[in-house]
Each structure stands twice: as structure tokens, then as C-alpha cells.
Amino acid sequence: MANFDNDLLNSPLLQLDFEQLDVLELVLGGLLDPCSIELSSIPQWAEIGEISPSKADGSKGVLLADPDGTALAVVNYRALDDGDKDSHEVIGVWPLAKPEHGSFRELRITSSLGSQPVVLFDQAPTPLDIQALRSRPSLPANTCFVLVCNSSGSRDPAHIDQIEQLQATAEIFEDVKVAHLVLPDSTSEHLAMERLSSHVVIDLRGFKDNAAATSQGVVFMFSGLSGSGKSTLARAVQQQIHQHLPQRAVLLDGDDIRRFISKGLGFSREDRETNVERIGWIAARISEVGGIALCAPIAPFHATRAAVRSMTTQVGRFYLIYVSTPLAVCEARDRKGLYAKARAGLVTDFTGIDSPYEEPVDADLILDLSVLDVQTATEQVIGLLRTQQTNL
């Protein structure tokens, strides 16, 4: 306990509620200013203000205690001469004892972390969070996973589960610690986060809310040979989005578009390019209203892919995913029997056999599904959505 004169230690004692204790702790740790202590909101403040002893400078002191009556700090204050008898100015705050309230006390952050690298969460890690972390080359040494929550949330039974899930996630990675930062509902989150002074490796807070709030849509074009696995990958990505994000994703498969939008088109180069351009136009309309379009045509020609990129980037983001599964693997799969027909001359102008596939030089991702499983490839595509959210 700090050394104070007897008058101050004999000052009135106020027992704070849990949120007021959270404010006091962050003030003592330097993450909030002393003015964050709302003296006028403390029960019985007016009565205590009348009986607390005045100092030579006209200030008064009050002890702030936890619900058990343990004095945690001394607050020096004085009344403001503004006509409001309940208006007070905090002059200083000094600690007397360490707080003991709150769950996971040993993991609680109350002061600056310096330059320690942190990953920020506002809920238990989701599969998308874990995918985003795994997609990074590595985490810096001594990284700390920090769960940021408000005072009321920290007292919810679900908070225990969130911490335990965060600890389980940390065990997946090397040299990662876990902590939580409790921010009172009534205070400035921005100020506390600024004074935390950490190096934020990645901020995974509010990804769902941010994704829902942004009006910028996304177009993914999965381009590759027939049988490369592009439609399978697009469906897997769609499922992940629907499971973990509030946005909806529309799958625009080349064959489906031919049946309903491009009925009557043949398979000449001109007709194939027209089909891809129509897919691009529909995708742009989906993106324009904040949706996610997943396009899976063969799209063998660079000029047509560039045209789709141009029309879609006017209204949102565009990512070209080159599904680079080799021709031999695609032909061995031949689920539709098209390669066999092309080899037999029953189908002409078939991409990869007697019509070229121009490999993209501007792909955002290159995924060979003969060596990558669909889950790993899906994680990499979802990682692009994470990149988009971080850059918004």
C-alpha cells in the first residue's frame, strides 16, 4: 500500500460496481485518462462529497473500493464552480492495492504492451480466423492473441468459453500467448487501443460486421481447363462464405449460363468469348450491390478475361484464380467424356486439344488441384477476402 497521510486514508470509501472497477483499472494502468472516472455517476457521490475532508488547495479525497470493501485507489478531486453541485474534476489517482475481480485475472491486460505483436479478436476464433492466420508465412515471436471485449461481455459465462477456445487456437501455433482486454462500455475504445502501443499483426475483430457493412462486392473468376476442379473449388468457397459470412455468394458456372443465358451459342472462339463476357456482366451486377460472384468458366483467352476484369473492377474487386491442374490429369478425370470425344474428332475446337488455353500471367492465385486438396485451396481463396477486409 502506498504511503498517504491519515486524513486521506480516512476519506470516505465508495464501493464501485464492476464496470467502474474496469474503468479504474485501466486508468491506473495508463490506458485511460483519470477523467474517465465518472465521479458524478458513483452512487451516493453528492453525500460523500459533502463530508470528505478538504485539503489546503480545496481538493478532497475519496477511496474507491471493490465490492468486498478493499480500497484499491485514492482519487483526489475538487468540485467545479459551474453551478452544478455534482460536477467534479479528478486531479489524480493513486493505487493502494491490486484488483482481484474478474475472471482470468492472470490473463488480463491493464497497461501498455509496448511493441509486442498482437492478433486481435472480439469473439472465439472462427475457422476463417484460423485460415487467415495459417495463410501467413509465420507469426512473429512472442505474439499474443488478445480477446477484446466490453465489461458486460467479460462477465458473461460465454466469455470463459471464448478464452478457452482462444487458448486452444494458440496451441496450434508456436510461441503464442493469450490475454484479454476488458474495455468498459462507457469509455473510448480508440484511446485505450492507441495506448496499448502494440504491433497489430492482424485485426480479426468485426470481420462479419465489416463484410456486411461494406457496399463493395467481389468477383472471383476460376479459370482453367475442363476437369481442372474449378467448379468444385467454387462450390467449396461458396459453402465457406455461407457458413461464416453474412454475405451471399452466387455461383455462375459456365455450363449453367449456357443453358439459361447463352442458349443458342456454339463453341466457336467468338461464341465462347461471348459466353464468358455475359458471365462477367452478370457478376458485375452482383458485385455492384455488394454481393460475391463466383464464376467458373474455362475462359481460355487472355483478352476476354481482361475484359471481364475491366468491367467488374468498375464496381468492386476482381480476383482471377487460375486452376492450373495439368491437361493429363484433367483428361484422366474426363467426367463428362468430352476429352474422349475431342480425341475421337467428335468434338472440335476443344480447349486443350485443338484449341489453346492461354495461361494467365495476371492471376491473383494459382492453384494446382492435382497436388492441392480442395480444403487447402479454399482456405487460400478465402484468404483473399481477408485481405479485402483488412484493406477497407
CSV table of C-alpha atoms in Angstrom, one decimal:
chain,number,residue,atom,x,y,z
A,1,MET,CA,0.0,0.0,0.0
A,2,ALA,CA,1.2,3.5,-0.9
A,3,ASN,CA,2.0,6.0,1.9
A,4,PHE,CA,-0.7,8.6,2.3
A,5,ASP,CA,-1.5,11.0,5.2
A,6,ASN,CA,-4.1,9.9,7.7
A,7,ASP,CA,-6.6,12.4,6.5
A,8,LEU,CA,-6.6,11.0,3.0
A,9,LEU,CA,-6.7,7.4,4.2
A,10,ASN,CA,-9.6,8.3,6.4
A,11,SER,CA,-11.5,9.7,3.5
A,12,PRO,CA,-14.9,8.2,2.6
A,13,LEU,CA,-14.9,4.9,0.9
A,14,LEU,CA,-17.0,4.1,-2.2
A,15,GLN,CA,-17.6,0.6,-3.4
A,16,LEU,CA,-17.7,0.5,-7.2
A,17,ASP,CA,-19.7,-1.7,-9.5
A,18,PHE,CA,-17.8,-4.0,-11.9
A,19,GLU,CA,-17.8,-1.6,-14.9
A,20,GLN,CA,-16.5,1.2,-12.7
A,21,LEU,CA,-13.8,-1.1,-11.4
A,22,ASP,CA,-12.8,-1.8,-15.0
A,23,VAL,CA,-12.5,1.9,-15.7
A,24,LEU,CA,-10.4,2.4,-12.5
A,25,GLU,CA,-8.0,-0.4,-13.5
A,26,LEU,CA,-7.3,1.0,-17.0
A,27,VAL,CA,-6.8,4.4,-15.5
A,28,LEU,CA,-4.3,3.1,-13.1
A,29,GLY,CA,-2.5,1.2,-15.9
A,30,GLY,CA,-2.4,4.3,-18.1
A,31,LEU,CA,-4.7,3.1,-20.9
A,32,LEU,CA,-7.4,5.7,-19.9
A,33,ASP,CA,-7.2,9.2,-18.6
A,34,PRO,CA,-8.3,9.9,-15.0
A,35,CYS,CA,-11.2,11.9,-16.3
A,36,SER,CA,-12.7,8.6,-17.4
A,37,ILE,CA,-13.7,8.1,-13.8
A,38,GLU,CA,-17.2,9.5,-13.8
A,39,LEU,CA,-17.5,10.7,-10.3
A,40,SER,CA,-21.0,12.0,-10.7
A,41,SER,CA,-22.2,8.5,-11.7
A,42,ILE,CA,-20.9,6.9,-8.5
A,43,PRO,CA,-23.7,6.2,-6.1
A,44,GLN,CA,-24.0,8.5,-3.1
A,45,TRP,CA,-21.4,10.8,-4.6
A,46,ALA,CA,-23.2,14.0,-3.5
A,47,GLU,CA,-23.5,12.9,0.1
A,48,ILE,CA,-19.8,11.8,0.2
A,49,GLY,CA,-18.7,15.0,-1.4
A,50,GLU,CA,-20.2,16.9,1.4
A,51,ILE,CA,-18.4,15.0,4.2
A,52,SER,CA,-15.0,14.3,2.7
A,53,PRO,CA,-12.2,16.4,4.2
A,54,SER,CA,-10.9,19.3,2.2
A,55,LYS,CA,-7.2,19.8,1.5
A,56,ALA,CA,-5.3,23.1,1.6
A,57,ASP,CA,-5.9,23.5,-2.2
A,58,GLY,CA,-9.6,23.0,-1.8
A,59,SER,CA,-9.4,19.4,-3.1
A,60,LYS,CA,-10.9,16.4,-1.4
A,61,GLY,CA,-10.1,12.7,-1.4
A,62,VAL,CA,-12.2,9.6,-1.7
A,63,LEU,CA,-11.2,5.9,-1.5
A,64,LEU,CA,-12.5,3.7,-4.3
A,65,ALA,CA,-13.1,0.0,-3.3
A,66,ASP,CA,-14.2,-3.2,-4.8
A,67,PRO,CA,-17.4,-4.9,-3.8
A,68,ASP,CA,-15.6,-6.7,-0.9
A,69,GLY,CA,-14.7,-3.3,0.6
A,70,THR,CA,-11.0,-3.5,-0.3
A,71,ALA,CA,-9.7,0.0,-1.0
A,72,LEU,CA,-8.0,-0.1,-4.4
A,73,ALA,CA,-7.2,3.6,-5.1
A,74,VAL,CA,-7.3,7.1,-3.8
A,75,VAL,CA,-8.9,9.7,-6.0
A,76,ASN,CA,-8.2,13.4,-5.4
A,77,TYR,CA,-10.8,15.7,-6.7
A,78,ARG,CA,-12.4,19.1,-6.4
A,79,ALA,CA,-15.8,20.5,-7.2
A,80,LEU,CA,-16.1,22.7,-10.3
A,81,ASP,CA,-17.7,26.1,-9.9
A,82,ASP,CA,-20.1,25.7,-12.8
A,83,GLY,CA,-23.4,25.8,-10.8
A,84,ASP,CA,-23.7,22.1,-10.8
A,85,LYS,CA,-23.1,20.7,-7.3
A,86,ASP,CA,-22.5,17.2,-8.8
A,87,SER,CA,-19.7,18.4,-11.2
A,88,HIS,CA,-16.2,17.4,-10.2
A,89,GLU,CA,-12.7,17.4,-11.6
A,90,VAL,CA,-10.3,14.5,-10.9
A,91,ILE,CA,-6.9,15.8,-10.0
A,92,GLY,CA,-5.1,12.5,-9.5
A,93,VAL,CA,-5.5,8.8,-8.9
A,94,TRP,CA,-3.1,6.6,-6.9
A,95,PRO,CA,-3.2,2.8,-6.4
A,96,LEU,CA,-3.4,1.2,-3.0
A,97,ALA,CA,-4.0,-2.5,-3.8
A,98,LYS,CA,-4.2,-4.8,-6.8
A,99,PRO,CA,-7.7,-5.6,-8.0
A,100,GLU,CA,-8.8,-9.2,-7.8
A,101,HIS,CA,-12.2,-9.0,-9.5
A,102,GLY,CA,-12.9,-10.6,-12.9
A,103,SER,CA,-12.3,-14.0,-14.5
A,104,PHE,CA,-8.9,-15.0,-15.9
A,105,ARG,CA,-7.2,-12.3,-13.8
A,106,GLU,CA,-3.7,-13.6,-14.8
A,107,LEU,CA,-4.5,-13.0,-18.5
A,108,ARG,CA,-5.9,-9.5,-18.1
A,109,ILE,CA,-4.2,-6.6,-19.9
A,110,THR,CA,-4.3,-3.3,-17.9
A,111,SER,CA,-1.3,-1.4,-19.3
A,112,SER,CA,0.7,-0.9,-22.4
A,113,LEU,CA,2.3,-3.9,-24.1
A,114,GLY,CA,5.0,-1.9,-25.7
A,115,SER,CA,5.8,-3.2,-29.2
A,116,GLN,CA,4.6,-6.8,-28.5
A,117,PRO,CA,3.0,-8.2,-31.6
A,118,VAL,CA,-0.7,-9.0,-31.1
A,119,VAL,CA,-3.6,-10.6,-33.0
A,120,LEU,CA,-6.9,-9.0,-32.0
A,121,PHE,CA,-10.2,-11.0,-31.7
A,122,ASP,CA,-13.7,-9.9,-30.5
A,123,GLN,CA,-15.0,-13.5,-30.3
A,124,ALA,CA,-13.8,-17.0,-30.2
A,125,PRO,CA,-11.7,-17.8,-33.3
A,126,THR,CA,-13.7,-19.0,-36.2
A,127,PRO,CA,-12.5,-21.4,-39.0
A,128,LEU,CA,-12.0,-18.3,-41.2
A,129,ASP,CA,-9.8,-16.7,-38.5
A,130,ILE,CA,-7.7,-19.8,-38.3
A,131,GLN,CA,-7.4,-19.9,-42.1
A,132,ALA,CA,-6.3,-16.3,-42.2
A,133,LEU,CA,-3.6,-17.0,-39.6
A,134,ARG,CA,-2.4,-20.1,-41.3
A,135,SER,CA,-2.2,-18.4,-44.7
A,136,ARG,CA,0.6,-16.1,-43.3
A,137,PRO,CA,4.2,-17.3,-43.7
A,138,SER,CA,4.6,-17.2,-39.9
A,139,LEU,CA,3.7,-15.2,-36.8
A,140,PRO,CA,6.3,-13.0,-35.1
A,141,ALA,CA,8.0,-14.4,-32.0
A,142,ASN,CA,6.1,-13.7,-28.7
A,143,THR,CA,2.8,-13.0,-30.5
A,144,CYS,CA,-0.2,-12.5,-28.2
A,145,PHE,CA,-3.7,-13.5,-29.1
A,146,VAL,CA,-5.9,-10.8,-27.4
A,147,LEU,CA,-9.6,-11.1,-26.9
A,148,VAL,CA,-11.1,-7.6,-26.7
A,149,CYS,CA,-14.5,-7.4,-25.0
A,150,ASN,CA,-16.6,-5.0,-23.1
A,151,SER,CA,-17.3,-5.1,-19.3
A,152,SER,CA,-20.7,-6.8,-19.6
A,153,GLY,CA,-19.3,-9.4,-22.0
A,154,SER,CA,-16.4,-10.3,-19.7
A,155,ARG,CA,-18.9,-11.3,-17.0
A,156,ASP,CA,-21.0,-13.5,-19.4
A,157,PRO,CA,-20.4,-17.2,-19.0
A,158,ALA,CA,-19.7,-17.4,-22.7
A,159,HIS,CA,-16.5,-15.4,-22.0
A,160,ILE,CA,-15.0,-18.4,-20.4
A,161,ASP,CA,-15.6,-20.5,-23.5
A,162,GLN,CA,-14.2,-17.8,-25.7
A,163,ILE,CA,-10.9,-17.6,-23.7
A,164,GLU,CA,-10.6,-21.4,-23.7
A,165,GLN,CA,-11.2,-21.6,-27.5
A,166,LEU,CA,-8.6,-18.8,-27.9
A,167,GLN,CA,-6.1,-20.8,-25.8
A,168,ALA,CA,-6.8,-23.9,-27.9
A,169,THR,CA,-6.2,-21.9,-31.1
A,170,ALA,CA,-2.9,-20.5,-29.7
A,171,GLU,CA,-1.7,-24.1,-29.2
A,172,ILE,CA,-1.8,-24.6,-33.0
A,173,PHE,CA,0.9,-22.0,-33.4
A,174,GLU,CA,4.4,-21.7,-31.9
A,175,ASP,CA,5.3,-19.3,-29.1
A,176,VAL,CA,1.9,-17.7,-28.9
A,177,LYS,CA,0.4,-16.3,-25.6
A,178,VAL,CA,-3.2,-15.4,-24.8
A,179,ALA,CA,-4.7,-12.4,-23.0
A,180,HIS,CA,-7.9,-10.4,-22.8
A,181,LEU,CA,-8.5,-6.7,-22.7
A,182,VAL,CA,-11.7,-5.6,-21.0
A,183,LEU,CA,-13.0,-2.2,-22.2
A,184,PRO,CA,-15.8,-0.5,-20.2
A,185,ASP,CA,-18.9,0.2,-22.2
A,186,SER,CA,-18.8,3.9,-21.3
A,187,THR,CA,-15.2,4.7,-22.4
A,188,SER,CA,-13.3,5.4,-25.5
A,189,GLU,CA,-12.1,2.2,-27.1
A,190,HIS,CA,-9.9,4.1,-29.6
A,191,LEU,CA,-7.9,5.8,-26.8
A,192,ALA,CA,-7.3,2.5,-24.9
A,193,MET,CA,-6.3,0.7,-28.1
A,194,GLU,CA,-4.0,3.5,-29.1
A,195,ARG,CA,-2.2,3.4,-25.7
A,196,LEU,CA,-1.9,-0.3,-25.8
A,197,SER,CA,1.0,0.5,-28.2
A,198,SER,CA,1.2,-3.0,-29.7
A,199,HIS,CA,2.2,-4.0,-33.2
A,200,VAL,CA,-1.1,-5.4,-34.6
A,201,VAL,CA,-0.2,-8.3,-36.8
A,202,ILE,CA,-3.8,-8.8,-37.9
A,203,ASP,CA,-7.0,-7.4,-36.6
A,204,LEU,CA,-9.7,-10.1,-36.8
A,205,ARG,CA,-12.3,-8.1,-34.9
A,206,GLY,CA,-15.7,-7.4,-36.5
A,207,PHE,CA,-14.9,-9.2,-39.8
A,208,LYS,CA,-18.5,-10.3,-40.2
A,209,ASP,CA,-19.9,-6.9,-39.4
A,210,ASN,CA,-17.4,-5.1,-41.7
A,211,ALA,CA,-18.1,-7.5,-44.5
A,212,ALA,CA,-21.8,-6.9,-44.2
A,213,ALA,CA,-21.4,-3.1,-43.9
A,214,THR,CA,-19.2,-2.6,-46.9
A,215,SER,CA,-21.0,-2.0,-50.2
A,216,GLN,CA,-18.1,-3.2,-52.3
A,217,GLY,CA,-18.7,-6.6,-53.8
A,218,VAL,CA,-16.3,-9.2,-55.1
A,219,VAL,CA,-15.9,-11.2,-58.2
A,220,PHE,CA,-13.9,-14.4,-58.3
A,221,MET,CA,-13.2,-15.9,-61.7
A,222,PHE,CA,-11.9,-19.5,-61.5
A,223,SER,CA,-10.4,-20.2,-64.9
A,224,GLY,CA,-8.9,-23.5,-66.1
A,225,LEU,CA,-9.3,-26.5,-68.3
A,226,SER,CA,-12.3,-28.7,-68.3
A,227,GLY,CA,-11.9,-31.1,-65.4
A,228,SER,CA,-9.4,-28.9,-63.6
A,229,GLY,CA,-11.7,-28.8,-60.5
A,230,LYS,CA,-12.6,-25.1,-60.8
A,231,SER,CA,-16.4,-25.7,-60.3
A,232,THR,CA,-15.7,-28.0,-57.3
A,233,LEU,CA,-13.5,-25.3,-55.8
A,234,ALA,CA,-16.0,-22.5,-56.4
A,235,ARG,CA,-18.8,-24.6,-54.7
A,236,ALA,CA,-16.5,-25.2,-51.7
A,237,VAL,CA,-15.7,-21.5,-51.4
A,238,GLN,CA,-19.5,-20.7,-51.7
A,239,GLN,CA,-20.2,-23.1,-48.8
A,240,GLN,CA,-17.5,-21.5,-46.6
A,241,ILE,CA,-18.9,-18.0,-47.3
A,242,HIS,CA,-22.4,-19.0,-46.4
A,243,GLN,CA,-21.3,-20.8,-43.2
A,244,HIS,CA,-19.1,-18.0,-41.9
A,245,LEU,CA,-20.0,-14.7,-43.5
A,246,PRO,CA,-23.2,-12.6,-43.7
A,247,GLN,CA,-22.9,-12.0,-47.4
A,248,ARG,CA,-24.3,-14.3,-50.0
A,249,ALA,CA,-22.3,-15.8,-52.9
A,250,VAL,CA,-23.8,-16.6,-56.3
A,251,LEU,CA,-22.1,-19.4,-58.3
A,252,LEU,CA,-22.1,-18.7,-62.1
A,253,ASP,CA,-21.0,-21.9,-63.7
A,254,GLY,CA,-20.2,-21.8,-67.4
A,255,ASP,CA,-22.5,-24.8,-68.2
A,256,ASP,CA,-25.4,-23.3,-66.3
A,257,ILE,CA,-25.0,-19.9,-68.1
A,258,ARG,CA,-25.1,-21.7,-71.4
A,259,ARG,CA,-28.4,-23.4,-70.6
A,260,PHE,CA,-30.2,-20.3,-69.4
A,261,ILE,CA,-28.4,-17.2,-70.6
A,262,SER,CA,-26.4,-18.2,-73.6
A,263,LYS,CA,-28.8,-20.7,-75.1
A,264,GLY,CA,-28.1,-21.0,-78.8
A,265,LEU,CA,-24.4,-20.1,-78.7
A,266,GLY,CA,-22.0,-22.6,-80.2
A,267,PHE,CA,-18.4,-23.4,-79.3
A,268,SER,CA,-16.5,-21.3,-81.7
A,269,ARG,CA,-14.0,-18.9,-80.3
A,270,GLU,CA,-16.3,-16.0,-80.8
A,271,ASP,CA,-19.2,-17.7,-79.1
A,272,ARG,CA,-17.1,-18.9,-76.2
A,273,GLU,CA,-15.8,-15.4,-75.6
A,274,THR,CA,-19.4,-14.1,-75.7
A,275,ASN,CA,-20.4,-16.6,-73.0
A,276,VAL,CA,-17.6,-15.5,-70.7
A,277,GLU,CA,-18.4,-11.8,-71.3
A,278,ARG,CA,-22.1,-12.5,-70.3
A,279,ILE,CA,-20.9,-14.2,-67.2
A,280,GLY,CA,-18.7,-11.2,-66.4
A,281,TRP,CA,-21.6,-8.8,-66.9
A,282,ILE,CA,-23.9,-10.7,-64.5
A,283,ALA,CA,-21.0,-11.0,-62.0
A,284,ALA,CA,-20.5,-7.2,-62.2
A,285,ARG,CA,-24.2,-6.6,-61.4
A,286,ILE,CA,-23.9,-8.9,-58.3
A,287,SER,CA,-20.8,-7.1,-57.2
A,288,GLU,CA,-22.4,-3.7,-57.8
A,289,VAL,CA,-24.9,-4.4,-55.0
A,290,GLY,CA,-22.3,-5.7,-52.5
A,291,GLY,CA,-22.6,-9.4,-53.3
A,292,ILE,CA,-20.0,-12.1,-54.1
A,293,ALA,CA,-20.0,-13.7,-57.6
A,294,LEU,CA,-18.1,-17.0,-58.1
A,295,CYS,CA,-17.5,-17.6,-61.8
A,296,ALA,CA,-16.2,-20.9,-63.1
A,297,PRO,CA,-16.0,-20.8,-66.9
A,298,ILE,CA,-13.0,-22.2,-68.8
A,299,ALA,CA,-12.3,-18.7,-70.0
A,300,PRO,CA,-9.2,-19.7,-72.1
A,301,PHE,CA,-8.4,-16.4,-73.7
A,302,HIS,CA,-6.5,-13.5,-72.0
A,303,ALA,CA,-8.4,-10.8,-73.9
A,304,THR,CA,-11.8,-12.0,-72.6
A,305,ARG,CA,-10.5,-12.4,-69.1
A,306,ALA,CA,-9.1,-8.9,-69.2
A,307,ALA,CA,-12.5,-7.5,-70.5
A,308,VAL,CA,-14.2,-9.1,-67.5
A,309,ARG,CA,-11.7,-7.7,-65.1
A,310,SER,CA,-12.2,-4.3,-66.6
A,311,MET,CA,-16.0,-4.3,-66.3
A,312,THR,CA,-16.0,-5.8,-62.8
A,313,THR,CA,-13.3,-3.5,-61.2
A,314,GLN,CA,-15.5,-0.5,-62.0
A,315,VAL,CA,-18.0,-1.6,-59.3
A,316,GLY,CA,-16.0,-3.9,-56.9
A,317,ARG,CA,-13.0,-6.1,-56.6
A,318,PHE,CA,-11.9,-8.8,-59.0
A,319,TYR,CA,-9.7,-11.8,-58.4
A,320,LEU,CA,-8.5,-14.2,-61.0
A,321,ILE,CA,-7.9,-17.7,-59.8
A,322,TYR,CA,-6.0,-19.9,-62.2
A,323,VAL,CA,-6.8,-23.5,-61.5
A,324,SER,CA,-3.7,-24.9,-63.2
A,325,THR,CA,-4.4,-28.7,-63.0
A,326,PRO,CA,-2.3,-30.2,-65.8
A,327,LEU,CA,-4.0,-31.4,-69.0
A,328,ALA,CA,-3.1,-35.0,-68.4
A,329,VAL,CA,-4.8,-35.0,-65.0
A,330,CYS,CA,-7.9,-33.3,-66.5
A,331,GLU,CA,-8.1,-35.7,-69.3
A,332,ALA,CA,-7.7,-38.7,-67.0
A,333,ARG,CA,-10.7,-37.5,-65.0
A,334,ASP,CA,-12.9,-36.7,-68.0
A,335,ARG,CA,-16.1,-36.9,-66.0
A,336,LYS,CA,-18.2,-35.6,-69.0
A,337,GLY,CA,-16.4,-37.7,-71.6
A,338,LEU,CA,-15.5,-34.6,-73.6
A,339,TYR,CA,-11.8,-35.3,-73.9
A,340,ALA,CA,-12.6,-38.7,-75.3
A,341,LYS,CA,-14.9,-37.2,-77.9
A,342,ALA,CA,-12.3,-34.5,-78.8
A,343,ARG,CA,-9.6,-37.1,-79.3
A,344,ALA,CA,-12.0,-39.1,-81.5
A,345,GLY,CA,-12.8,-36.0,-83.5
A,346,LEU,CA,-16.4,-35.9,-82.4
A,347,VAL,CA,-16.0,-32.5,-80.7
A,348,THR,CA,-13.9,-29.9,-82.4
A,349,ASP,CA,-12.3,-26.7,-81.2
A,350,PHE,CA,-12.0,-28.2,-77.7
A,351,THR,CA,-9.8,-26.3,-75.2
A,352,GLY,CA,-6.5,-28.1,-74.5
A,353,ILE,CA,-6.9,-30.4,-77.5
A,354,ASP,CA,-7.3,-28.5,-80.7
A,355,SER,CA,-7.9,-25.0,-79.2
A,356,PRO,CA,-5.4,-23.3,-77.0
A,357,TYR,CA,-5.7,-22.3,-73.4
A,358,GLU,CA,-3.7,-19.1,-72.8
A,359,GLU,CA,-2.3,-19.4,-69.3
A,360,PRO,CA,-2.9,-16.3,-67.2
A,361,VAL,CA,0.0,-14.0,-66.4
A,362,ASP,CA,-2.1,-11.8,-64.1
A,363,ALA,CA,-3.6,-14.4,-61.8
A,364,ASP,CA,-4.1,-13.5,-58.1
A,365,LEU,CA,-3.8,-17.2,-57.2
A,366,ILE,CA,-2.5,-20.2,-59.0
A,367,LEU,CA,-3.9,-23.5,-57.6
A,368,ASP,CA,-3.0,-26.9,-59.0
A,369,LEU,CA,-5.7,-29.2,-57.8
A,370,SER,CA,-3.7,-32.3,-58.7
A,371,VAL,CA,-1.4,-31.5,-55.8
A,372,LEU,CA,-3.6,-29.4,-53.5
A,373,ASP,CA,-6.7,-30.7,-51.8
A,374,VAL,CA,-9.9,-28.7,-52.1
A,375,GLN,CA,-9.9,-27.6,-48.5
A,376,THR,CA,-6.4,-26.1,-48.7
A,377,ALA,CA,-7.2,-24.3,-51.9
A,378,THR,CA,-10.5,-23.0,-50.4
A,379,GLU,CA,-8.5,-21.5,-47.5
A,380,GLN,CA,-6.3,-19.7,-49.9
A,381,VAL,CA,-9.2,-18.2,-51.8
A,382,ILE,CA,-10.9,-17.2,-48.5
A,383,GLY,CA,-7.6,-15.5,-47.6
A,384,LEU,CA,-8.2,-13.0,-50.4
A,385,LEU,CA,-11.5,-12.0,-48.7
A,386,ARG,CA,-9.5,-11.4,-45.5
A,387,THR,CA,-7.1,-9.2,-47.5
A,388,GLN,CA,-10.0,-7.2,-48.8
A,389,GLN,CA,-11.5,-6.7,-45.3
A,390,THR,CA,-8.1,-5.6,-43.9
A,391,ASN,CA,-7.6,-3.0,-46.7
A,392,LEU,CA,-11.1,-1.5,-46.5
